[in-house]
XYZ file of C-alpha atoms in Angstrom:
656
model
C 62.047 -56.323 3.568
C 65.653 -56.078 2.704
C 66.010 -52.866 4.570
C 64.026 -50.909 7.016
C 61.525 -48.486 5.392
C 61.646 -45.928 8.336
C 64.708 -44.099 9.587
C 66.255 -45.629 12.826
C 65.273 -42.883 15.099
C 62.754 -43.021 18.026
C 61.160 -39.862 16.584
C 60.747 -41.333 13.268
C 58.788 -44.533 14.575
C 56.834 -42.601 16.965
C 55.676 -40.134 14.139
C 54.666 -43.300 11.859
C 52.727 -44.909 14.854
C 50.857 -41.647 15.502
C 50.040 -41.454 11.736
C 48.922 -45.244 11.769
C 46.728 -44.500 14.920
C 45.164 -41.290 13.419
C 44.176 -42.997 10.100
C 43.200 -46.636 11.570
C 46.116 -48.389 9.826
C 47.004 -51.803 11.270
C 50.720 -52.929 10.075
C 51.937 -56.360 9.489
C 55.727 -55.951 9.028
C 57.616 -58.761 7.335
C 61.316 -58.354 8.026
C 64.746 -59.975 9.065
C 65.373 -60.316 12.680
C 67.637 -57.866 14.658
C 71.035 -57.783 13.328
C 70.208 -59.254 9.800
C 69.475 -55.974 8.278
C 71.469 -54.618 5.323
C 73.357 -51.513 6.352
C 75.197 -49.331 3.488
C 78.793 -48.319 4.351
C 77.751 -44.793 4.880
C 75.001 -45.549 7.365
C 75.384 -45.770 11.306
C 75.712 -49.036 13.000
C 72.215 -48.521 14.303
C 70.811 -49.219 11.083
C 71.874 -52.901 11.373
C 70.513 -53.420 14.717
C 67.022 -52.222 14.474
C 63.819 -53.705 16.212
C 61.253 -50.780 15.167
C 59.185 -52.993 13.064
C 58.193 -55.089 15.880
C 57.225 -52.128 17.843
C 55.635 -50.688 14.899
C 53.123 -53.829 14.676
C 52.390 -54.304 18.140
C 51.454 -50.457 18.730
C 49.129 -50.641 15.624
C 47.372 -53.702 16.387
C 49.213 -55.847 13.880
C 51.772 -58.775 13.912
C 55.390 -59.025 12.877
C 56.290 -61.858 10.622
C 59.955 -63.144 10.141
C 61.124 -62.841 6.685
C 62.878 -66.038 6.342
C 60.526 -68.542 8.070
C 56.970 -67.118 8.150
C 54.788 -68.487 5.456
C 52.447 -66.474 3.335
C 49.131 -68.215 4.413
C 49.795 -67.272 7.987
C 50.178 -63.636 6.884
C 47.211 -63.734 4.925
C 45.101 -65.310 7.776
C 46.229 -62.503 10.123
C 45.297 -59.774 7.936
C 41.930 -61.434 7.343
C 41.121 -61.637 10.917
C 41.536 -57.888 11.227
C 39.613 -56.701 7.989
C 36.656 -59.258 8.376
C 33.230 -57.338 8.249
C 34.641 -54.519 6.251
C 32.643 -53.666 3.060
C 35.444 -53.863 0.697
C 36.908 -57.064 -0.399
C 40.833 -57.540 -0.103
C 42.731 -59.724 -2.740
C 45.809 -60.714 -0.868
C 48.674 -61.700 -3.275
C 52.455 -61.504 -3.239
C 55.333 -60.958 -5.484
C 58.792 -62.528 -5.655
C 61.882 -60.406 -6.507
C 65.609 -61.073 -6.721
C 66.383 -57.692 -4.970
C 67.487 -59.536 -1.995
C 69.841 -62.362 -2.894
C 68.262 -65.782 -2.655
C 65.137 -64.589 -1.105
C 61.515 -64.074 -1.685
C 60.132 -60.629 -0.852
C 56.603 -59.858 0.197
C 56.243 -56.166 -0.400
C 53.312 -54.560 1.748
C 52.820 -50.935 1.435
C 50.915 -48.177 3.716
C 48.698 -45.756 1.348
C 46.916 -42.657 2.231
C 45.064 -40.482 -0.314
C 47.849 -37.696 0.391
C 50.973 -39.782 0.388
C 52.545 -42.958 0.071
C 54.437 -43.984 2.833
C 57.229 -46.544 2.172
C 60.391 -46.633 -0.339
C 60.885 -48.969 -3.170
C 57.355 -50.612 -2.524
C 54.565 -51.639 -4.799
C 51.436 -50.391 -3.343
C 48.100 -52.000 -3.646
C 44.675 -50.418 -3.119
C 42.164 -53.214 -2.686
C 38.896 -52.799 -4.900
C 35.507 -52.652 -3.535
C 32.568 -54.822 -4.784
C 30.628 -51.665 -5.839
C 27.141 -50.395 -5.045
C 23.642 -50.500 -6.768
C 22.345 -47.211 -7.793
C 18.728 -46.381 -8.633
C 18.165 -44.634 -11.985
C 14.471 -45.082 -12.348
C 12.629 -43.293 -11.295
C 15.193 -40.419 -11.227
C 15.515 -38.527 -8.903
C 13.996 -40.417 -6.388
C 11.181 -39.066 -3.977
C 9.100 -37.451 -6.810
C 5.718 -37.806 -7.771
C 4.630 -40.383 -10.568
C 1.520 -40.934 -12.514
C 2.447 -44.667 -13.354
C 0.103 -47.189 -11.514
C 2.779 -49.780 -12.214
C 5.615 -47.876 -11.622
C 9.220 -49.542 -12.479
C 12.264 -49.180 -10.363
C 15.777 -49.859 -11.583
C 19.040 -50.087 -9.979
C 22.510 -50.232 -11.990
C 25.328 -52.270 -10.679
C 28.517 -50.336 -10.451
C 31.905 -51.735 -9.634
C 35.321 -53.005 -11.199
C 33.629 -55.452 -13.575
C 37.023 -56.932 -14.437
C 37.185 -57.990 -10.805
C 33.649 -58.124 -9.481
C 30.427 -59.467 -10.674
C 26.948 -59.468 -9.343
C 25.665 -62.859 -8.331
C 22.169 -62.535 -9.643
C 20.881 -65.573 -7.552
C 21.691 -63.491 -4.569
C 19.692 -60.467 -5.349
C 16.326 -59.786 -3.450
C 14.380 -56.468 -3.019
C 12.074 -55.052 -0.497
C 9.077 -53.102 -1.758
C 7.365 -51.635 1.233
C 8.044 -54.598 3.208
C 7.206 -57.307 0.694
C 10.342 -59.214 -0.312
C 11.019 -60.404 -3.850
C 14.018 -62.464 -5.039
C 15.027 -63.237 -8.588
C 12.648 -66.323 -8.875
C 9.749 -63.664 -8.708
C 8.023 -62.457 -11.836
C 8.465 -58.804 -10.689
C 12.173 -59.185 -10.357
C 14.491 -59.226 -13.301
C 18.298 -58.725 -13.979
C 20.068 -57.744 -17.171
C 23.346 -56.130 -18.130
C 23.983 -55.309 -14.459
C 20.723 -53.787 -14.043
C 18.176 -55.104 -11.235
C 14.564 -54.339 -12.695
C 11.413 -54.345 -10.486
C 8.223 -54.504 -12.433
C 5.166 -54.587 -10.566
C 2.384 -57.102 -11.477
C -0.393 -55.100 -9.764
C -1.345 -51.499 -9.490
C -0.069 -49.343 -6.729
C -2.942 -47.597 -4.684
C -3.537 -43.655 -5.569
C -1.497 -41.714 -2.896
C 0.681 -44.553 -1.861
C 4.421 -43.846 -1.273
C 6.370 -46.639 -2.536
C 9.856 -47.463 -1.233
C 12.060 -49.962 -2.892
C 15.364 -51.164 -1.630
C 18.043 -54.163 -2.409
C 17.429 -56.318 0.361
C 20.432 -58.680 -0.545
C 22.835 -58.802 -3.133
C 26.424 -59.984 -3.118
C 29.390 -60.342 -5.878
C 30.840 -63.359 -7.093
C 33.217 -63.061 -4.077
C 30.547 -63.242 -1.867
C 31.095 -59.505 -0.715
C 27.895 -57.771 0.021
C 26.860 -54.711 -2.429
C 26.141 -51.533 -0.895
C 22.609 -50.336 -1.858
C 20.417 -47.462 -1.131
C 16.451 -47.285 -1.258
C 14.287 -45.310 -3.704
C 10.835 -43.972 -3.169
C 8.126 -42.520 -5.131
C 4.371 -41.284 -4.565
C 1.795 -42.666 -6.678
C -0.539 -39.883 -7.939
C -3.594 -41.420 -9.830
C -5.975 -38.847 -9.278
C -6.777 -35.981 -11.664
C -7.274 -32.402 -10.751
C -10.669 -31.821 -9.112
C -12.979 -28.847 -9.832
C -14.820 -27.166 -6.744
C -16.579 -23.862 -5.845
C -18.449 -23.450 -9.268
C -20.044 -20.243 -9.690
C -22.740 -19.512 -10.649
C -23.851 -22.790 -8.985
C -25.039 -25.396 -11.539
C -28.705 -25.023 -12.112
C -29.081 -21.572 -10.664
C -30.486 -18.412 -12.226
C -28.491 -15.241 -12.037
C -28.526 -11.679 -13.470
C -25.861 -10.720 -15.792
C -25.035 -7.772 -13.717
C -24.261 -10.060 -10.638
C -23.090 -13.019 -12.348
C -19.556 -13.991 -11.571
C -18.308 -16.925 -13.356
C -15.481 -18.757 -11.837
C -14.124 -22.067 -10.630
C -11.205 -23.290 -8.553
C -9.008 -26.133 -9.645
C -7.066 -28.293 -7.288
C -4.682 -31.369 -7.337
C -3.696 -32.759 -3.812
C -0.263 -34.312 -4.888
C 1.356 -33.148 -8.113
C -0.609 -29.934 -8.430
C -2.291 -28.476 -11.252
C 0.052 -27.653 -14.424
C -1.068 -23.818 -14.636
C 1.226 -23.288 -17.452
C -1.068 -25.451 -19.628
C -4.430 -23.762 -18.539
C -5.758 -21.132 -21.112
C -8.563 -20.216 -23.529
C -7.816 -23.541 -25.500
C -9.219 -25.433 -22.509
C -12.474 -23.311 -22.160
C -15.704 -23.062 -24.273
C -18.707 -20.868 -23.312
C -22.074 -21.767 -24.960
C -24.979 -19.316 -24.646
C -28.362 -21.119 -25.768
C -26.236 -23.640 -27.710
C -23.925 -21.368 -29.476
C -20.333 -20.576 -28.771
C -19.499 -17.039 -27.497
C -16.481 -15.002 -27.005
C -15.104 -14.424 -23.409
C -12.175 -13.046 -21.329
C -10.438 -15.549 -19.206
C -8.621 -14.491 -16.144
C -6.067 -17.409 -14.410
C -5.243 -16.656 -10.921
C -4.490 -19.754 -9.433
C -6.354 -21.766 -7.902
C -8.975 -19.636 -9.466
C -10.028 -19.437 -13.155
C -12.652 -16.540 -13.951
C -14.525 -16.085 -16.981
C -15.878 -12.729 -18.160
C -18.855 -12.403 -20.679
C -19.441 -9.508 -22.732
C -22.744 -7.969 -22.000
C -22.800 -6.759 -25.682
C -22.950 -10.264 -26.827
C -25.791 -11.318 -24.613
C -29.311 -10.141 -25.799
C -32.191 -9.187 -23.468
C -34.055 -11.960 -21.830
C -33.370 -15.404 -20.422
C -30.403 -17.749 -21.580
C -28.735 -20.984 -20.935
C -25.122 -20.631 -20.283
C -23.046 -23.924 -20.787
C -19.300 -23.405 -19.388
C -17.224 -26.562 -20.247
C -13.379 -26.845 -19.090
C -11.431 -29.630 -20.640
C -8.146 -31.207 -20.270
C -6.830 -30.074 -17.204
C -3.523 -31.827 -16.404
C -1.195 -32.268 -13.345
C 2.216 -31.622 -13.133
C 4.067 -34.888 -11.975
C 7.698 -34.903 -11.399
C 8.471 -37.737 -14.324
C 7.191 -38.364 -17.681
C 7.355 -42.003 -17.478
C 3.549 -41.809 -17.944
C 1.040 -39.090 -19.195
C -0.162 -36.463 -16.580
C -3.706 -37.045 -15.235
C -6.323 -35.059 -16.562
C -10.003 -33.843 -16.186
C -12.829 -32.341 -17.459
C -16.014 -30.561 -16.207
C -18.974 -28.898 -17.661
C -21.748 -26.999 -15.893
C -24.888 -24.783 -16.692
C -26.914 -22.012 -15.253
C -29.682 -19.791 -16.445
C -28.688 -16.058 -17.069
C -30.840 -13.246 -16.995
C -30.206 -9.901 -18.939
C -32.959 -7.061 -18.227
C -32.733 -3.390 -17.775
C -32.567 -2.308 -14.254
C -34.244 0.387 -12.476
C -34.189 3.910 -13.574
C -33.498 6.552 -11.177
C -34.257 10.284 -11.472
C -33.834 13.317 -8.990
C -37.311 14.843 -7.719
C -35.672 17.173 -5.127
C -33.321 19.052 -4.307
C -32.019 19.575 -7.679
C -28.240 19.391 -8.051
C -26.213 22.349 -7.243
C -29.103 24.134 -5.664
C -29.005 26.448 -2.383
C -31.426 24.984 0.264
C -32.423 26.819 3.193
C -34.541 24.076 4.626
C -33.482 22.906 8.003
C -35.114 19.569 7.364
C -34.710 19.302 3.926
C -35.773 15.883 2.462
C -34.329 14.001 -0.552
C -36.739 12.397 -2.870
C -35.640 10.331 -5.913
C -37.920 8.261 -8.374
C -36.743 4.624 -8.819
C -38.750 2.972 -11.251
C -38.692 -0.337 -13.015
C -41.136 -2.179 -14.861
C -40.739 -5.567 -13.238
C -40.618 -4.104 -9.805
C -37.730 -2.869 -7.536
C -36.475 -4.838 -4.701
C -36.503 -2.461 -2.135
C -33.962 -4.610 0.250
C -31.381 -3.875 -2.370
C -31.435 -0.088 -2.255
C -28.480 1.951 -0.850
C -28.360 5.522 -0.544
C -25.192 7.413 0.480
C -25.520 10.845 2.037
C -22.123 12.101 2.685
C -20.357 9.682 4.839
C -23.623 7.899 5.945
C -25.008 4.813 4.082
C -28.765 3.848 4.206
C -31.069 1.162 3.490
C -34.705 0.481 3.680
C -34.279 -0.876 7.238
C -33.393 2.676 8.358
C -36.377 4.689 9.713
C -35.189 7.660 7.639
C -35.275 6.054 4.303
C -38.629 4.785 2.859
C -39.390 3.429 -0.600
C -43.009 3.447 -1.781
C -44.957 3.753 -4.983
C -41.640 3.921 -7.144
C -40.494 6.774 -4.733
C -37.549 6.724 -2.587
C -37.500 9.394 0.264
C -34.765 10.342 2.785
C -36.161 12.179 5.671
C -33.545 13.294 8.118
C -33.669 13.531 11.768
C -33.730 16.814 13.483
C -30.150 18.595 13.649
C -28.880 16.061 10.731
C -27.929 19.133 8.396
C -25.625 21.830 9.287
C -25.395 25.438 7.987
C -22.927 25.784 5.193
C -22.645 22.230 4.262
C -22.101 20.612 1.190
C -24.180 17.574 0.571
C -23.051 14.711 -1.678
C -25.793 12.181 -2.562
C -25.337 8.902 -4.241
C -27.779 6.130 -4.993
C -25.332 3.405 -5.567
C -27.470 0.469 -5.589
C -30.823 -0.676 -6.453
C -32.047 -3.867 -8.312
C -35.086 -5.026 -9.863
C -36.886 -8.372 -8.740
C -34.568 -10.009 -11.351
C -31.525 -8.745 -9.743
C -30.634 -6.406 -12.673
C -28.618 -3.496 -11.453
C -29.595 0.169 -11.559
C -29.227 1.802 -14.950
C -26.473 4.160 -14.113
C -25.832 5.072 -10.429
C -26.989 8.530 -9.661
C -24.972 11.115 -7.652
C -25.324 14.944 -7.311
C -24.783 17.455 -4.639
C -26.635 20.452 -3.170
C -25.895 23.265 -0.657
C -27.186 24.169 2.738
C -27.523 27.872 3.849
C -29.179 28.761 6.972
C -27.527 32.155 7.495
C -28.789 35.536 6.464
C -26.488 37.998 4.613
C -23.872 40.164 6.592
C -24.169 43.854 6.049
C -21.272 46.274 6.970
C -21.127 49.946 6.555
C -17.596 50.638 5.274
C -18.217 54.491 4.444
C -18.282 56.263 6.806
C -17.488 53.519 9.669
C -20.227 52.761 12.069
C -20.638 55.589 14.919
C -18.199 58.017 13.180
C -18.144 61.709 13.754
C -17.981 63.319 10.251
C -17.801 66.893 9.162
C -18.842 66.349 5.485
C -22.213 67.682 5.158
C -22.364 65.762 1.703
C -21.178 62.715 3.407
C -21.984 59.554 1.104
C -23.016 56.142 2.683
C -21.541 52.823 1.256
C -22.585 49.520 2.738
C -21.303 45.999 1.610
C -23.802 43.090 1.867
C -22.415 39.353 1.390
C -23.780 35.965 1.762
C -21.697 32.753 1.778
C -23.903 30.693 -0.412
C -27.041 32.348 -1.854
C -27.011 35.510 -3.732
C -28.363 38.823 -2.032
C -32.126 39.421 -2.802
C -31.774 42.951 -3.540
C -35.488 43.357 -4.291
C -36.646 42.089 -0.867
C -33.737 44.033 0.979
C -33.963 47.920 1.711
C -32.241 50.591 3.402
C -33.975 53.165 5.775
C -32.223 56.311 6.402
C -33.628 59.117 8.385
C -37.383 57.386 7.434
C -36.708 57.237 3.976
C -36.795 53.443 2.852
C -35.234 52.449 -0.489
C -34.691 49.265 -2.201
C -31.229 48.024 -2.429
C -31.485 47.347 -5.873
C -32.180 51.178 -6.643
C -28.818 51.747 -4.588
C -26.548 49.008 -6.113
C -23.293 50.348 -6.914
C -21.531 46.914 -7.760
C -22.082 43.308 -7.614
C -20.315 40.092 -8.037
C -20.966 37.862 -10.950
C -22.638 35.300 -8.477
C -24.618 37.978 -6.677
C -23.469 36.885 -3.282
C -21.498 40.172 -2.919
C -22.952 43.871 -3.507
C -22.116 47.303 -2.517
C -24.752 49.704 -1.735
C -24.409 53.683 -2.392
C -26.481 56.152 -0.837
C -26.084 60.054 -1.150
C -27.842 62.540 1.070
C -29.173 64.281 -1.972
C -31.979 61.782 -1.814
C -33.283 63.344 1.098
C -32.723 67.112 1.185
C -29.397 67.795 -0.447
C -27.048 67.559 2.490
C -26.521 66.728 6.120
C -26.649 69.542 8.686
C -24.275 70.304 11.733
C -25.639 68.531 14.678
C -27.380 65.667 12.527
C -27.314 62.232 14.110
C -27.809 60.161 10.884
C -29.511 56.568 11.829
C -29.171 53.886 8.849
C -31.464 50.856 9.106
C -30.554 47.910 6.810
C -32.918 44.875 6.030
C -31.138 42.294 4.149
C -32.431 38.789 2.816
C -30.409 36.133 0.752
C -32.315 34.150 -2.132
C -31.872 30.285 -1.739
C -33.345 28.182 -4.163
C -35.633 26.431 -1.835
C -37.016 27.439 1.638
C -36.011 30.751 3.227
C -35.070 33.351 2.755
C -32.670 33.822 5.523
C -33.057 37.532 6.731
C -31.330 40.040 9.119
C -31.613 43.534 10.334
C -28.566 45.888 10.914
C -28.486 49.424 12.379
C -25.686 51.829 11.883
C -25.151 55.627 12.753
C -22.795 58.535 12.301
C -22.714 62.149 13.636
C -22.119 65.580 12.366
C -21.016 68.001 15.398
C -23.024 71.294 16.247
C -22.128 74.612 14.675
C -21.455 77.311 17.067
C -22.422 80.861 16.727
C -20.135 83.870 16.602
C -18.041 84.189 19.857
C -14.561 85.082 20.978
C -13.391 84.380 24.502
C -11.732 85.301 26.807
C -12.283 88.866 26.470
C -10.080 90.612 27.333
C -7.107 88.259 27.222
C -3.567 88.742 28.527
C -0.736 87.076 26.418
C 1.800 87.402 29.118
C 2.905 83.658 28.966
C 1.445 83.005 32.330
C -0.624 80.242 30.991
C -3.723 81.873 31.722
C -5.840 83.610 29.218
C -2.715 83.575 26.884
C -5.096 83.244 23.743
C -8.324 84.601 22.455
C -10.591 81.879 20.861
C -12.696 82.546 18.112
C -16.075 80.458 17.215
C -18.142 80.954 14.115
C -20.865 78.998 12.290
C -19.847 76.027 10.388
C -16.209 75.681 11.892
C -14.832 72.586 11.038
C -17.188 72.158 8.051
C -15.483 74.748 5.836
C -11.940 76.605 5.927
C -12.029 80.423 7.177
C -9.833 83.309 7.348
C -9.415 85.774 10.469
C -8.426 89.220 9.846
C -7.279 91.506 12.985
C -7.156 95.216 12.676
C -5.912 97.853 15.207
C -7.973 100.867 15.876
C -6.441 102.641 13.015
C -7.632 100.263 10.828
C -4.478 98.580 10.066
C -4.453 94.888 9.597
C -1.925 93.403 12.202
C -2.366 89.655 11.646
C -4.046 87.201 9.211
C -4.925 83.534 10.553
C -5.957 80.727 8.433
C -8.351 78.064 9.761
C -8.465 74.866 7.920
C -11.442 72.894 8.016
C -11.812 69.607 9.979
C -11.348 68.714 13.703
C -8.163 71.016 13.997
C -10.067 74.000 13.230
C -10.628 75.092 16.783
C -6.682 74.678 17.420
C -6.014 77.322 14.430
C -8.859 79.600 15.425
C -7.028 81.477 18.090
C -4.582 84.637 18.431
C -1.648 85.118 20.755
C -1.480 88.943 20.545
C 1.226 89.251 17.969
C 1.444 90.449 14.604
C 2.265 88.439 11.423
C 6.020 89.066 11.944
C 5.736 87.587 15.635
C 5.958 91.056 17.387
C 4.064 91.481 20.518
C 1.281 94.182 19.960
C 0.466 96.935 22.657
C -2.468 96.426 24.735
C -5.851 98.091 23.527
C -8.874 97.287 21.660
C -8.731 95.494 18.204
C -11.092 94.519 15.513
C -11.580 91.176 14.042
C -13.325 89.935 10.962
C -14.040 86.304 9.840
C -14.663 85.446 6.106
C -15.640 81.763 5.005
C -16.936 80.715 1.659
C -16.311 84.302 0.504
C -18.818 85.852 2.879
C -17.986 87.807 6.282
C -19.353 85.458 8.877
C -18.609 87.207 12.111
C -17.058 90.637 13.190
C -16.364 92.142 16.678
C -13.826 93.734 19.082
C -11.201 92.209 21.326
C -9.518 93.717 24.405
C -5.719 92.940 24.620
C -4.404 93.592 28.161
C -0.895 93.384 29.590
């Protein structure tokens, strides 16, 4: 160069050397010798004496060339030795310029993608001879249905510089090498074409690569390989149902087929009703198609099939696979199969016992169902569900004979208050025809008698009402109360509960019985112990009834005779004989009035005695008049009046 490209400092030189090392750059400087450099007047003297180019060459692996005596061939040879083996080809050329007087100039630049290092240089990036790129099949690695799949590679380079030398081209196909003389290999318009003369094998993976190719400069062409999988097999059908040639009943016939393709896979988007035909005895029939890959199901309408035996033919056509390329049409396959279809009425079931919604009191209640079919019932197909238990005829508790299905439960199987749900969920005839309508119903179990409770008066009560009525409530949890077979016995008098019915619920499970003493002798009497015996039964629909006996009692206290005590009495607040107490017939049963007179026949005190248990507390005198004044000692007369009549009279002695 006429002058150095880099500054004269050590730091500047070190920085460019570091850059070259980092980017694998080899520098071949072509410069004057030390002291021959051009220096501008404003530059320091160090610019004239500069040896940095020699250091730059040796530190980067290159070589320094003297500008005025080194020849171009030596420079080109040195560079060539360094770049030998690289993929790109370098065209070394030089230009002359009169920039430096009477001298030829070789301009060599250092170039990176980000910046150009050098001043007043012409930079040259050498072209590469290009590469061969596969474009058929595209993209590589897919599945093709072509048995003679072509492979094409296009040559991409700077065509004004490089051209492919077709004589150098050879390809490798799964280890077999073909050159341009082979019939399978051709070249046109920068395209290398491999056309196989023989078919590839089904399932074979074919890999093609350019084994050798050079341009007209002798530079090797960069190549890649391309592979494809050969799929020559159509989709297959398996798991045909019903099996070809089989005999099935329409109730149990499941028509379906599975479709599978091992390589490209089935093109499920193309599977529809147009691919399927269903013939019954030679005639086309309608159907519903359900596609659930890999399964295709066909549903026939029972209404379109008459009773009897029929030949069904199922045909599925033009099922295609789904290759990755459209160079060849997809593989396709068809299938047809037939079977015999039977349509007969299945068994008919009817309930014998227990009937729906009845209440049973049978602790070993059996279940009997008539199951009839004119062609005969296949007993091995019978399934009976009782609550959560399922029974078939292998169970010792379920028997089928003479068109009758009998369930005999083991001891303790049923429970009081249980709701039993029964379902005959399956029974087929000998042709496999299903039950004509599954049978389901419920019934109830009641092993407990009604409950009786005396509500008026309460049991064991002491009552003061000589006209006391009796009310008894009778209820049952499931069955109604059997009023005609239930009775009440009061003081030896037995009466049907129906005669005494006061009220009843709509379902008859709850009843209130009313009894009046007027049915015996008009009233109760003081001192009576009234015993009530109740016999109650329910009214289940079968077995029973459930019965129970109950006993209730109530009491009326004794009625005293006329009496007063103590006599005399001493009301001096010493808590001893401070009161005189009166007794009279029917005390507590009826209210009464006690009148007390002195010996002058003047009433000094009036005492009101209510009925009830507190009567005895009121029927007493404390020796005072109605104003609360203490009366003098002496003899006094009392009169007791009740229900408008004088019940008792007598005298009392008051002492102080």
